[in-house]
XYZ file of C-alpha atoms in Angstrom:
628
model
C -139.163 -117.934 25.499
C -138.866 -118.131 21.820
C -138.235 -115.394 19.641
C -141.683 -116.469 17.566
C -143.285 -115.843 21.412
C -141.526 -112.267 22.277
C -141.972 -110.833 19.004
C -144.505 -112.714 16.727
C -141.679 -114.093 14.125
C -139.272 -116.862 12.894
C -136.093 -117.025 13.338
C -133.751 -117.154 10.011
C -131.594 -119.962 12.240
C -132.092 -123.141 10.927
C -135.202 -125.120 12.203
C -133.940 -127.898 14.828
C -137.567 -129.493 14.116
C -138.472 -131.130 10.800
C -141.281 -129.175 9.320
C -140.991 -130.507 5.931
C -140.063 -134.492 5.921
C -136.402 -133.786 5.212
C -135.866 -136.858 7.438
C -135.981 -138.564 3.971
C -133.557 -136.944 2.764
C -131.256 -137.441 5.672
C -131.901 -140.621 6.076
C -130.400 -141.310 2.229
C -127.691 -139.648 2.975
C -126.784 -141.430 6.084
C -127.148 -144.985 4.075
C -124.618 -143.483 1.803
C -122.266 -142.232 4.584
C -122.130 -145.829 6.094
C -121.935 -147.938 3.467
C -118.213 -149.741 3.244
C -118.429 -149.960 -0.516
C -118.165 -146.408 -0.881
C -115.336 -145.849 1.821
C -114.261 -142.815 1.407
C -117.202 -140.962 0.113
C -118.249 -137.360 -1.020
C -121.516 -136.631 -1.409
C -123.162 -133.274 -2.700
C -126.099 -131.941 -0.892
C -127.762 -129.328 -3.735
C -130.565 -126.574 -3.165
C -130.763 -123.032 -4.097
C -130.431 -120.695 -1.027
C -132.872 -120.774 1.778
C -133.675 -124.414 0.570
C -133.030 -126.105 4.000
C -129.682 -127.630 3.251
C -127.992 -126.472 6.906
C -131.411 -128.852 8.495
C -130.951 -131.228 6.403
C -127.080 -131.114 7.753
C -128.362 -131.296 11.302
C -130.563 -134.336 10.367
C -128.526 -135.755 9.028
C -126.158 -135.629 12.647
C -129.070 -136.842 14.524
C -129.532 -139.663 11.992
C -126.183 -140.671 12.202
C -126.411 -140.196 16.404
C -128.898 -142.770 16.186
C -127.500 -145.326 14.541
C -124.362 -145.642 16.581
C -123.672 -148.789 18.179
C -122.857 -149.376 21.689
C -118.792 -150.345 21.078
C -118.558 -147.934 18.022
C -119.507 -144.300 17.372
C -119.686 -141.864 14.039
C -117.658 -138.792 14.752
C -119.291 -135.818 13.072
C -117.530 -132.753 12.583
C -119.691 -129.740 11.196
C -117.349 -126.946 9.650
C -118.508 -123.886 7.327
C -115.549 -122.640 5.081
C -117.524 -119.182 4.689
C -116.367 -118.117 8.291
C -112.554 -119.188 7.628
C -109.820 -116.233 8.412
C -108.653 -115.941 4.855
C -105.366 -114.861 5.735
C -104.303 -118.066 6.848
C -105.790 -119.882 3.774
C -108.832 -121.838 3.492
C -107.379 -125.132 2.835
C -104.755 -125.273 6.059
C -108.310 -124.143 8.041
C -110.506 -127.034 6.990
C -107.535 -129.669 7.788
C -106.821 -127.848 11.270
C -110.817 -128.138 11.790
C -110.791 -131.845 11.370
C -107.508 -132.517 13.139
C -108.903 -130.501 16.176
C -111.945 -132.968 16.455
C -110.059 -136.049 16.283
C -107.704 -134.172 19.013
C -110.874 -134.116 21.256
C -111.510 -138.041 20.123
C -107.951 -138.716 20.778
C -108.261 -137.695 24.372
C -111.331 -139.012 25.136
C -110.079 -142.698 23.955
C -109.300 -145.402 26.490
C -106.825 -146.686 24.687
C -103.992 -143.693 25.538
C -101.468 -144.691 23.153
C -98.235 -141.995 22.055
C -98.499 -143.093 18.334
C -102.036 -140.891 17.602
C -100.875 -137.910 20.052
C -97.434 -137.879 17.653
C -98.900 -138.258 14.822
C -101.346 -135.523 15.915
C -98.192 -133.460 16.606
C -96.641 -134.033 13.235
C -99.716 -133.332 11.117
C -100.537 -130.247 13.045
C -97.291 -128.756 12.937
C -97.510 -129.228 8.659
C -101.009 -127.253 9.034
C -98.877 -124.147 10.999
C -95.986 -124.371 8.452
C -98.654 -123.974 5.956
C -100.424 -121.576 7.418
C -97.272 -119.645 8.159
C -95.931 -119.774 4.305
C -99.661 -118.235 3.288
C -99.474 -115.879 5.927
C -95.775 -114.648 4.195
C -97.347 -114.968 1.142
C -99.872 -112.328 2.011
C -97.507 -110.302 3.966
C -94.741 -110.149 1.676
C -97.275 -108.060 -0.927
C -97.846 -104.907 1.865
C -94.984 -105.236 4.029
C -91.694 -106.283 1.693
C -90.742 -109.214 4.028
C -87.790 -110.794 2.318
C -88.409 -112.767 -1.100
C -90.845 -115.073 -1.148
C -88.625 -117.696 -2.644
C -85.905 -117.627 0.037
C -89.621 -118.374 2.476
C -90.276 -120.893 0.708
C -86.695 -122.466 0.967
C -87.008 -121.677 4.628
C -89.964 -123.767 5.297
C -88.873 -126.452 2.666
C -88.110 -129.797 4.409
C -84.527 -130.896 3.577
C -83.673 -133.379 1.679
C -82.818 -137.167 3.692
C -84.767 -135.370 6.543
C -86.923 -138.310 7.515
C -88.082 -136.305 10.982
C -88.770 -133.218 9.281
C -92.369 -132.237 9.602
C -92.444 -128.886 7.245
C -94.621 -128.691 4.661
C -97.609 -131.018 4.064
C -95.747 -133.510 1.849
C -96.877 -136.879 2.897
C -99.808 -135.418 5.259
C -102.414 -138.084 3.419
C -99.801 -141.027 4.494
C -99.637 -139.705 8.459
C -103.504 -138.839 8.297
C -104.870 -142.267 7.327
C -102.488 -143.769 9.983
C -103.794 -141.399 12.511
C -107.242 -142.301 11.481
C -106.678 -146.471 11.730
C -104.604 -145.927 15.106
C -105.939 -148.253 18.632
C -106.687 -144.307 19.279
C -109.713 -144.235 17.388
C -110.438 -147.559 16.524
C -114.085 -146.705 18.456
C -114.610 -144.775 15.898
C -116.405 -146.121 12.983
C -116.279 -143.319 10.715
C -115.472 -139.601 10.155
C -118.464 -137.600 8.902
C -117.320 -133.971 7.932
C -120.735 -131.897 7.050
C -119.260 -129.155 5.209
C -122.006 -125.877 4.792
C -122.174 -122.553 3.134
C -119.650 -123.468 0.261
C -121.630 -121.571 -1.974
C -121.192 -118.600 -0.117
C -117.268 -118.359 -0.477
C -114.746 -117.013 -2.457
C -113.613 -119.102 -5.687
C -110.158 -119.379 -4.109
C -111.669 -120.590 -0.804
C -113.887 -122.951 -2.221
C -111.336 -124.581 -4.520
C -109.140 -124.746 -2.041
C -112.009 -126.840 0.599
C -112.554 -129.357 -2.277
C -108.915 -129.834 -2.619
C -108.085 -130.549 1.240
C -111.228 -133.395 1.551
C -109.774 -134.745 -1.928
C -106.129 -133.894 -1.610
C -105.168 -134.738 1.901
C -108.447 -136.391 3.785
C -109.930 -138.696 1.707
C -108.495 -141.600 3.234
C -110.680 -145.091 4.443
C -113.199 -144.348 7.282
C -113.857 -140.305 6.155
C -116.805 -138.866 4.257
C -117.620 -135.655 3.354
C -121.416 -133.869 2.895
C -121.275 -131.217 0.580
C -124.205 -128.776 1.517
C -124.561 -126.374 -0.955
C -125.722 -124.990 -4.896
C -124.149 -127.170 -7.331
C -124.202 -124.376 -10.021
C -122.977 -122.130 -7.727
C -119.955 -123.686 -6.718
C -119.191 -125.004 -10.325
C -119.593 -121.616 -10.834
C -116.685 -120.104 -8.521
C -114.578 -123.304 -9.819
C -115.061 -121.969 -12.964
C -113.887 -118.193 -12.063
C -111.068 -120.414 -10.226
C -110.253 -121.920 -13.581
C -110.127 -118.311 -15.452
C -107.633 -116.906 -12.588
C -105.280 -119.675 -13.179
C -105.495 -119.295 -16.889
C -107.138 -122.950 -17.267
C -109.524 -123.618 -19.812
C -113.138 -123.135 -18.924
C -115.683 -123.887 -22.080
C -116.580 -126.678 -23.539
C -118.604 -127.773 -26.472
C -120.001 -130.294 -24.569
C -121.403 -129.355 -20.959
C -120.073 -132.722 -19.442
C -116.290 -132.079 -21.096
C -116.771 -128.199 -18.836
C -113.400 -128.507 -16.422
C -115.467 -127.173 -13.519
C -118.259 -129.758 -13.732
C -115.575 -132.526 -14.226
C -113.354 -131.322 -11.553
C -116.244 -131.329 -9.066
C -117.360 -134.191 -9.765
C -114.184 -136.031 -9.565
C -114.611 -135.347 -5.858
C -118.447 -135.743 -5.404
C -119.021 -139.219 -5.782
C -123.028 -138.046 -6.392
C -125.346 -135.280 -5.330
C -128.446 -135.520 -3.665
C -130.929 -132.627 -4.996
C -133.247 -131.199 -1.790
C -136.681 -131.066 -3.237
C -138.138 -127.562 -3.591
C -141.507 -127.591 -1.693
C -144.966 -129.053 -2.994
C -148.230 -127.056 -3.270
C -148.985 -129.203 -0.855
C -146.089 -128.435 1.363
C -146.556 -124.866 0.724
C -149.980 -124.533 2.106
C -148.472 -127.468 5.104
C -145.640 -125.032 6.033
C -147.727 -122.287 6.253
C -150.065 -123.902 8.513
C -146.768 -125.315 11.000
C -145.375 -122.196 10.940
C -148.487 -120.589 12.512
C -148.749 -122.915 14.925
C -145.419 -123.707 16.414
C -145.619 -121.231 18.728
C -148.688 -121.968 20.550
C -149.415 -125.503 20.125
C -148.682 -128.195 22.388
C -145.439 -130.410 21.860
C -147.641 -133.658 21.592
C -149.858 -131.459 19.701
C -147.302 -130.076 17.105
C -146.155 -133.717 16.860
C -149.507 -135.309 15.932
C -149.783 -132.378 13.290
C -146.038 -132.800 11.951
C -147.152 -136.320 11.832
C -149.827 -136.069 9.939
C -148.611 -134.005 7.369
C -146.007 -136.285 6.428
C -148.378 -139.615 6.440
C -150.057 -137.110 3.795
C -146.948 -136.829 1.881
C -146.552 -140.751 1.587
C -150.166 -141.055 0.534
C -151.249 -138.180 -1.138
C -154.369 -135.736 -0.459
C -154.484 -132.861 0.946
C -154.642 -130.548 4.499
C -158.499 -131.216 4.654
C -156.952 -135.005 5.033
C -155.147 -133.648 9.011
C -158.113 -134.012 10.694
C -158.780 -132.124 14.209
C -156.331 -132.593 16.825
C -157.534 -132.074 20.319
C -157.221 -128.866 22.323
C -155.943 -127.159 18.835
C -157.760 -125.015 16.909
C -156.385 -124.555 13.648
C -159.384 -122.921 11.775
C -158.202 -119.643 11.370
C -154.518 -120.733 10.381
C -155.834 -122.980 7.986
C -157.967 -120.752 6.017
C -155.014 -117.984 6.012
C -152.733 -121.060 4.377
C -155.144 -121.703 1.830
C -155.812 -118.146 1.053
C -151.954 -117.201 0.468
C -150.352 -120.735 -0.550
C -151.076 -120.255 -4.578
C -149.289 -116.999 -4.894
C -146.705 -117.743 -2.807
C -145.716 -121.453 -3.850
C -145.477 -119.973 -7.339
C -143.838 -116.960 -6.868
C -141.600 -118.335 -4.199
C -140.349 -121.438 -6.130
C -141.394 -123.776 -2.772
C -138.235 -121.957 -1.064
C -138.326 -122.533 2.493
C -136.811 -119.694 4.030
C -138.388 -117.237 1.187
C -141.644 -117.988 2.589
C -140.530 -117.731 6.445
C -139.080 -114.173 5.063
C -142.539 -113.037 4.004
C -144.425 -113.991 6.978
C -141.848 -111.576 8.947
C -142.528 -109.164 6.604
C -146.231 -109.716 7.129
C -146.179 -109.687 10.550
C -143.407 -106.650 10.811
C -145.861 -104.621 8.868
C -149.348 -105.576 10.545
C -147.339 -104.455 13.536
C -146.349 -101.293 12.360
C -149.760 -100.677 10.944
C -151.289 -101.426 14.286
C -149.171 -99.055 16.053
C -149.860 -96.275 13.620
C -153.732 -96.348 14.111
C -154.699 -98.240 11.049
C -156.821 -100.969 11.828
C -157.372 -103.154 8.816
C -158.218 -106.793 9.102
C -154.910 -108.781 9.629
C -156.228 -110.781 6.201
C -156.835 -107.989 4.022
C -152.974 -106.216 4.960
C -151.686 -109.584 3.944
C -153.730 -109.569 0.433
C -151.835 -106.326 0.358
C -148.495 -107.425 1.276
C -148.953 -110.218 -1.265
C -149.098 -107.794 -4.379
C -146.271 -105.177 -2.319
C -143.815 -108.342 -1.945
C -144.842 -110.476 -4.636
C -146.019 -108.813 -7.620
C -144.227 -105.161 -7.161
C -145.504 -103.878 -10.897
C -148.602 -104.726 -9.878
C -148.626 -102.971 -6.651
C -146.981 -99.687 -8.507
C -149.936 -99.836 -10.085
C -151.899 -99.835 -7.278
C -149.796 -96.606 -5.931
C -150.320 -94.999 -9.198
C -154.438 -95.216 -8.768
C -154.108 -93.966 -5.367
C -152.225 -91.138 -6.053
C -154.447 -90.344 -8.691
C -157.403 -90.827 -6.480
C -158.492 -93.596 -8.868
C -157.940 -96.629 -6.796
C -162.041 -97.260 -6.186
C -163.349 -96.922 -9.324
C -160.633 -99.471 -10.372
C -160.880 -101.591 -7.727
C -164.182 -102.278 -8.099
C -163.803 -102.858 -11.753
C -160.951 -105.324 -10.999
C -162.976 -107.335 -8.682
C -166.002 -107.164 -11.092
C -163.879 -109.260 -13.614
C -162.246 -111.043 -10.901
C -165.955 -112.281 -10.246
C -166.608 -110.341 -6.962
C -169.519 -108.052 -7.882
C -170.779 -105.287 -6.235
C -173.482 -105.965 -3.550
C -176.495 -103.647 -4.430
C -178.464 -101.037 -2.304
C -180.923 -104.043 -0.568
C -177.958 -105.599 0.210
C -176.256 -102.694 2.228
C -176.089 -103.234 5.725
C -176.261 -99.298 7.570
C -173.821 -98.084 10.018
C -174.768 -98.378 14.127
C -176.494 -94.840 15.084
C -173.834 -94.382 17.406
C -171.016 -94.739 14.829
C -173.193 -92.408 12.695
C -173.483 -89.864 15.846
C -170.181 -89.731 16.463
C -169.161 -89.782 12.653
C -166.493 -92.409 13.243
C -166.074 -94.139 9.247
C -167.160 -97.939 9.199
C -164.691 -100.114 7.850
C -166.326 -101.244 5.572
C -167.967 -99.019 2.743
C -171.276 -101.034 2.002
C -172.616 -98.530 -0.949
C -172.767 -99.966 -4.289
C -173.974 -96.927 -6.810
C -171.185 -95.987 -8.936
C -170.244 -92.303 -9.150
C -170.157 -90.664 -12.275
C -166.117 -91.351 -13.298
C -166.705 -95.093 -13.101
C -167.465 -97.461 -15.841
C -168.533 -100.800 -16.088
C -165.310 -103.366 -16.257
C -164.334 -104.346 -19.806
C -163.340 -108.362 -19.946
C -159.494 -107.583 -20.392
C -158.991 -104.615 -18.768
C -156.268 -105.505 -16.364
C -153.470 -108.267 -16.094
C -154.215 -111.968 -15.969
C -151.534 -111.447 -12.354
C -153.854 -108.623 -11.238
C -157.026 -110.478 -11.760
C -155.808 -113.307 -10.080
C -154.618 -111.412 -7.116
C -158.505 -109.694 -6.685
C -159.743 -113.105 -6.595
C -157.873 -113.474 -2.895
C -160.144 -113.193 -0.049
C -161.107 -110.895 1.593
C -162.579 -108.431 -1.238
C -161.142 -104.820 -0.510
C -163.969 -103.031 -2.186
C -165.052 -100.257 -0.404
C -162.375 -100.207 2.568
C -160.139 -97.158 3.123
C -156.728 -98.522 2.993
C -155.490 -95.048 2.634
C -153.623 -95.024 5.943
C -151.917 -98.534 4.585
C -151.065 -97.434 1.258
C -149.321 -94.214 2.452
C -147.368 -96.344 4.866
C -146.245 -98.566 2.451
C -145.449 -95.737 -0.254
C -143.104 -94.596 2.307
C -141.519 -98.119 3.266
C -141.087 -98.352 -0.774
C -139.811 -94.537 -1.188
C -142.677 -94.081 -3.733
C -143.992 -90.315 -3.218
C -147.463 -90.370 -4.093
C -148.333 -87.182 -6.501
C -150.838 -87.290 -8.933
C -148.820 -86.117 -12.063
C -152.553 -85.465 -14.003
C -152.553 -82.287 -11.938
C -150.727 -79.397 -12.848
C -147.718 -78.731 -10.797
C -148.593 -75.487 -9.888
C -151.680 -77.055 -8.586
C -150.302 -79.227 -6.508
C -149.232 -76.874 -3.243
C -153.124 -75.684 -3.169
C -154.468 -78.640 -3.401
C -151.973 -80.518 -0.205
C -152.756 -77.441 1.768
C -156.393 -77.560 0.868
C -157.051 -81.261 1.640
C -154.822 -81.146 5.469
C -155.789 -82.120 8.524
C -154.330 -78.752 9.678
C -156.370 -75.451 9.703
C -153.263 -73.458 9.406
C -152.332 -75.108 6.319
C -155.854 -74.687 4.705
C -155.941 -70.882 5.528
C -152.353 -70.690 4.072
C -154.636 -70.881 0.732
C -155.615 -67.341 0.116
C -158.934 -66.285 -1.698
C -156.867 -64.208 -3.830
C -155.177 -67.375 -4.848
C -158.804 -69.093 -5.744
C -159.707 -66.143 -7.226
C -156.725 -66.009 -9.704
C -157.570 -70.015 -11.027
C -158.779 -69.956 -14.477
C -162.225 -72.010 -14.592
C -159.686 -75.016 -16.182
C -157.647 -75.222 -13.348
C -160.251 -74.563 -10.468
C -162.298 -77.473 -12.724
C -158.961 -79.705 -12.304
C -158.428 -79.141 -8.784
C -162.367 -80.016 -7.650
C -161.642 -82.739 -9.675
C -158.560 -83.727 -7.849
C -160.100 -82.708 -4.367
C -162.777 -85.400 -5.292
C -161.313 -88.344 -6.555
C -158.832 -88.114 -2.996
C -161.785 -87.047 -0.221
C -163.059 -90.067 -2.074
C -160.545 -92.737 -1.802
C -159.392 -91.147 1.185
C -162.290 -90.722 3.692
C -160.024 -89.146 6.537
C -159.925 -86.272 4.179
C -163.794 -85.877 3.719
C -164.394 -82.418 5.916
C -161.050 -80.601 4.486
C -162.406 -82.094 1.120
C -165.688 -80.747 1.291
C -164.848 -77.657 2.768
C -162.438 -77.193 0.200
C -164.777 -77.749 -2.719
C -167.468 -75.411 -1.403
C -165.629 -72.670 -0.310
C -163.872 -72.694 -4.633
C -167.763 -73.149 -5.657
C -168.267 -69.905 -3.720
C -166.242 -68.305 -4.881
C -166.766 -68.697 -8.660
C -169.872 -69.706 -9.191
C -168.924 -70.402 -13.097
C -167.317 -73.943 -11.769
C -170.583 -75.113 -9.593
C -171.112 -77.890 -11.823
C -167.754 -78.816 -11.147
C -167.970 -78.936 -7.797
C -171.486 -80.504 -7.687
C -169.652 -83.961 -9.382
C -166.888 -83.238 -6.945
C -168.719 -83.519 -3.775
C -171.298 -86.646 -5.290
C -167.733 -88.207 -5.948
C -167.863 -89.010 -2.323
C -170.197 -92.298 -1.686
C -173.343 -91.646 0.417
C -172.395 -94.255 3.051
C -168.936 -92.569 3.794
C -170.796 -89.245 5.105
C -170.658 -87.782 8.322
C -173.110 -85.980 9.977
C -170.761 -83.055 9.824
C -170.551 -83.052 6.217
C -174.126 -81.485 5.483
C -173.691 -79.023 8.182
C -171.285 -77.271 5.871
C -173.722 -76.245 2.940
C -175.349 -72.809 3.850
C -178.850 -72.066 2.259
C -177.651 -69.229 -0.356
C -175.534 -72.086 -1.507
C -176.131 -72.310 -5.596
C -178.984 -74.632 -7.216
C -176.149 -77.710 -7.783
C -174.706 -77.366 -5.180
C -177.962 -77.845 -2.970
C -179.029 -80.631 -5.368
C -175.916 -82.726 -3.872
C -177.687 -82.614 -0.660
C -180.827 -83.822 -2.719
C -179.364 -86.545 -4.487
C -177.504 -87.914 -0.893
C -180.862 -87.688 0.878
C -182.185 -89.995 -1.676
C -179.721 -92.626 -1.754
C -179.029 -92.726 2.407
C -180.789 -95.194 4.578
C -182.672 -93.510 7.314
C -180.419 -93.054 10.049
C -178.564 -90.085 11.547
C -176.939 -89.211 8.911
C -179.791 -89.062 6.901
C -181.671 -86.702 9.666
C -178.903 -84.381 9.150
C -178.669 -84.107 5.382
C -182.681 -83.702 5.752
C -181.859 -81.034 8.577
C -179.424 -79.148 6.124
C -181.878 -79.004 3.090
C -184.595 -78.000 5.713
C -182.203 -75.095 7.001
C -181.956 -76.156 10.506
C -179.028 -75.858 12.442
C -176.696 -74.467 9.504
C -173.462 -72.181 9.698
């Protein structure tokens, strides 16, 4: 079982099937490995991290698998100078690499001769002298080993010592004899695919180049580079600056580093960033790798890459039988144009966010919030993607803003409001057992919101609203707070007065104990300005946070109680909250000696509500029937 099957996501490893037509690519590169005009070659292999470079290294093995003849084989030797022990030197570790495959050639030959198992001998006994002088080298710095110099000497083959096999003086000589030897004469070339170079140290990767140009680029070798050209010209450069070597140039082609590299890369092959097209493509195979078919994931690779060669687009695949693909497709078209521009076509970026997706829909699901897999990835689009954008977003929740503005936004994103005919009411038994909907379905505008002004927000926020599904309306409270605390955002609305701010937490929990922990004495000491900020405050939250409706409500009537002066107040604090969002235990809470606006709320709700149960009880509570 995969780890896409156990757990929902995709492995970072890289992908043993072609998803993306790099078989191109590979195939280019293999032409280039075998052709005898360019014996010995180095080629360059360049893409920016997460590109697909290490599949394109593994096509490029298969490719070169296939076309072996029956009498004559490629050797391939796949080696990644990033996991080298640096204390035996980078350079002696690539060689020992490569003469430890050809060791494993060597003995599977027929031929059985001495002359490649000495010559084996002799070259890998240079590689331990080598390894042992770096080793000294090293040492001598902590542990005050003798002189350096006098290790040197040690090592140093004498002169007129024709069997001497110390140091790697005339290692290319002994090499290309090895390599032309009855040994391996089934062998009809050397392919080294050399990965992660980027990654390394300057010294390291100088020190790689130098052993394929220095000591193996003899007839029937060739070298793949996989890795960022800038980057390694890059740590050449640094290289350059350590050694006190010059490193500018007037002119970019004159810069050592780009002329030193390319003294040993023949040419470099750039790996194509992905298409919009391959974007949406990937998407869609990623989704489905898991659960379709083999055949069936075969016809679909298939005929995404007959696309490629003749243009048009995923409405061009066709339905494949026993696969349904409806669903997958629609989420590929919805998310492709944010993420194949903000994710430069980068393979692995866009594997990255679909963990992240699917990481925090599971999270979400196991915390009880239960928001349409589409709509938490229109969210985790503007958290991953655009992370201004979703400060913003943080910043009107905290505030207790985010509806007003979110139905602004998706008025000028061209998603208007649906209007009261439109509504469609709440089952009686959700209403009876005053569960919230998901959906809010009520249009009417409280009093703080304004129509949108062409302009308002960002051209990137607009853009983003225009994503399906619309959130207008949905409580994506419990997903917010969640991902405040992923982000280490605290949510506090800084427009209220910090010595506001305890009342109002303890006022608006969950908890009983922390609402009683709110003494009258305390309401009684507000000022009408700050018992008008906090209804104010209590509203805009009970209202873009329905969970909080009865402490909300409760909260607002007991201050409008208790100083009548600030019922007005609390009259556009409770009609902050939209008719559709009430329970049916939100109008047992009025009493009848209640003041004139604060009765009118009950009023204004029974005018706007559908009939329903809801509706019976706001009618029941106006009627005084059944009140505490």
């Amino acid at each position: 079982m995969t780890a896409a099957q156990r757990s929902g996501l995709w492995s970072d490893d890289p992908s043993s099937v072609d998803l993306l037509s790099f078989d191109a690519v590979a195939q280019t590169v293999a032409d280039a490995l075998l052709d005898e005009a360019l014996d010995p070659v180095a080629l360059g292999l360049s893409g920016s991290w997460g590109s697909g470079k290490t599949t394109v290294l593994g096509l490029v093995a298969q490719e070169l698998d296939r076309r072996r003849a029956s009498e004559q084989k490629v050797l391939v030797i796949q080696t990644d100078p990033w996991r080298y022990d640096p204390s035996t030197g980078a350079k002696e570790s690539f060689i020992a690499e490569v003469l430890g495959a050809l060791a494993a050639e060597v003995d599977r030959s027929e031929t059985k001769t001495d002359k490649a198992k000495n010559l084996l001998v002799r070259l890998g006994k240079r590689i331990d002298w080598a390894k042992a002088i770096k080793l000294a080298a090293t040492s001598s710095l902590t542990l005050q080993i003798p002189d350096f110099d006098k290790l040197v000497e040690l090592v140093k083959p004498k002169e007129n010592d024709e069997e001497s096999v110390r140091g790697l003086e005339e290692f290319r000589d002994e090499f290309a004899a090895l390599i032309t030897s009855d040994d391996l004469k089934h062998v009809r070339a050397v392919a080294v695919l050399v990965d992660d170079l980027d990654r390394c140290l300057p010294e390291t990767v100088v020190e790689s180049l130098e052993a394929m140009r220095l000591f193996l680029a003899v007839p029937k070798m060739s070298f793949v580079i996989a890795a960022d050209e800038d980057r390694v010209s890059d740590a050449i450069r640094t290289r350059f600056r350590d050694i006190g070597r010059p490193d500018e140039s007037d002119d970019e082609r004159q810069d050592p580093a780009t002329l030193y590299l390319h003294k040993i890369v023949q040419t470099t092959i750039p790996l194509p960033a992905l298409s919009h097209f391959d974007t949406q493509a990937y998407l869609l195979l990623l989704q489905l790798q898991a659960t379709a078919k083999p055949d069936q994931l075969a016809t679909l690779i298939e005929r995404c890459a007959q696309i490629r060669r003749d243009g048009g687009s995923v409405d061009n695949i066709g339905e494949i039988d026993g696969l349904a693909m409806d669903d997958q497709l629609a989420f590929a078209a919805r998310l492709t144009p944010l993420l194949y521009e903000k994710l430069h076509g980068n393979p692995r970026y866009i594997k990255r966010f679909l963990n992240d997706l699917h990481v925090r829909q599971s999270v979400a699901s196991r915390r009880g919030i239960s928001l349409d897999p589409a709509v938490v990835a229109k969210l985790m689009t503007l958290e991953a993607l655009m992370k201004p954008e979703f400060k913003l977003l943080l910043d009107w929740f905290a505030k207790g803003e985010m509806r007003d503005h979110l139905e602004r936004l998706e008025e000028e994103a061209g998603r208007p409001a649906q209007t009261d005919t439109q509504r469609q009411d709440a089952p009686d038994d959700v209403a009876e057992s005053g569960a919230q909907p998901r959906r809010s379905t009520s249009t009417r505008r409280t009093r703080a919101a304004t129509p949108a002004v062409s302009g308002q927000f960002s051209q990137a926020m607009v853009r983003w609203a225009k994503l399906a599904p619309p959130l207008r309306g949905l409580d994506l409270s419990p997903y917010l707070t969640l991902a405040a605390t992923f982000a280490g955002v605290t949510l506090i609305d800084d427009s209220l007065p910090e010595r506001l701010r305890d009342i109002a937490a303890n006022l608006l929990s969950e908890s009983r104990r922390e609402q009683a922990s709110v003494t009258d004495a305390e309401l009684d000491e507000l000022g009408d300005g700050d018992a008008t900020d906090l209804l104010r405050h209590i509203g805009r939250t009970m209202r873009d946070q329905p969970t909080k409706q009865k402490g909300g409500v409760n909260a607002i009537l007991r201050i409008a109680r208790r100083r009548p002066s600030v019922a007005p107040s609390a009259r556009d604090a409770l009609l902050m909250l939209p008719p559709s969002e009430i329970t049916i235990a939100t109008p047992m809470q009025f009493k009848t000696d209640d003041s004139a606006p604060i009765r009118g709320v009950l009023a204004t709700w029974k005018s706007k509500l559908p009939d329903g149960q809801v509706k019976r009880a706001v009618d029941s509570a106006l009627g005084n029937q059944g009140n505490v």
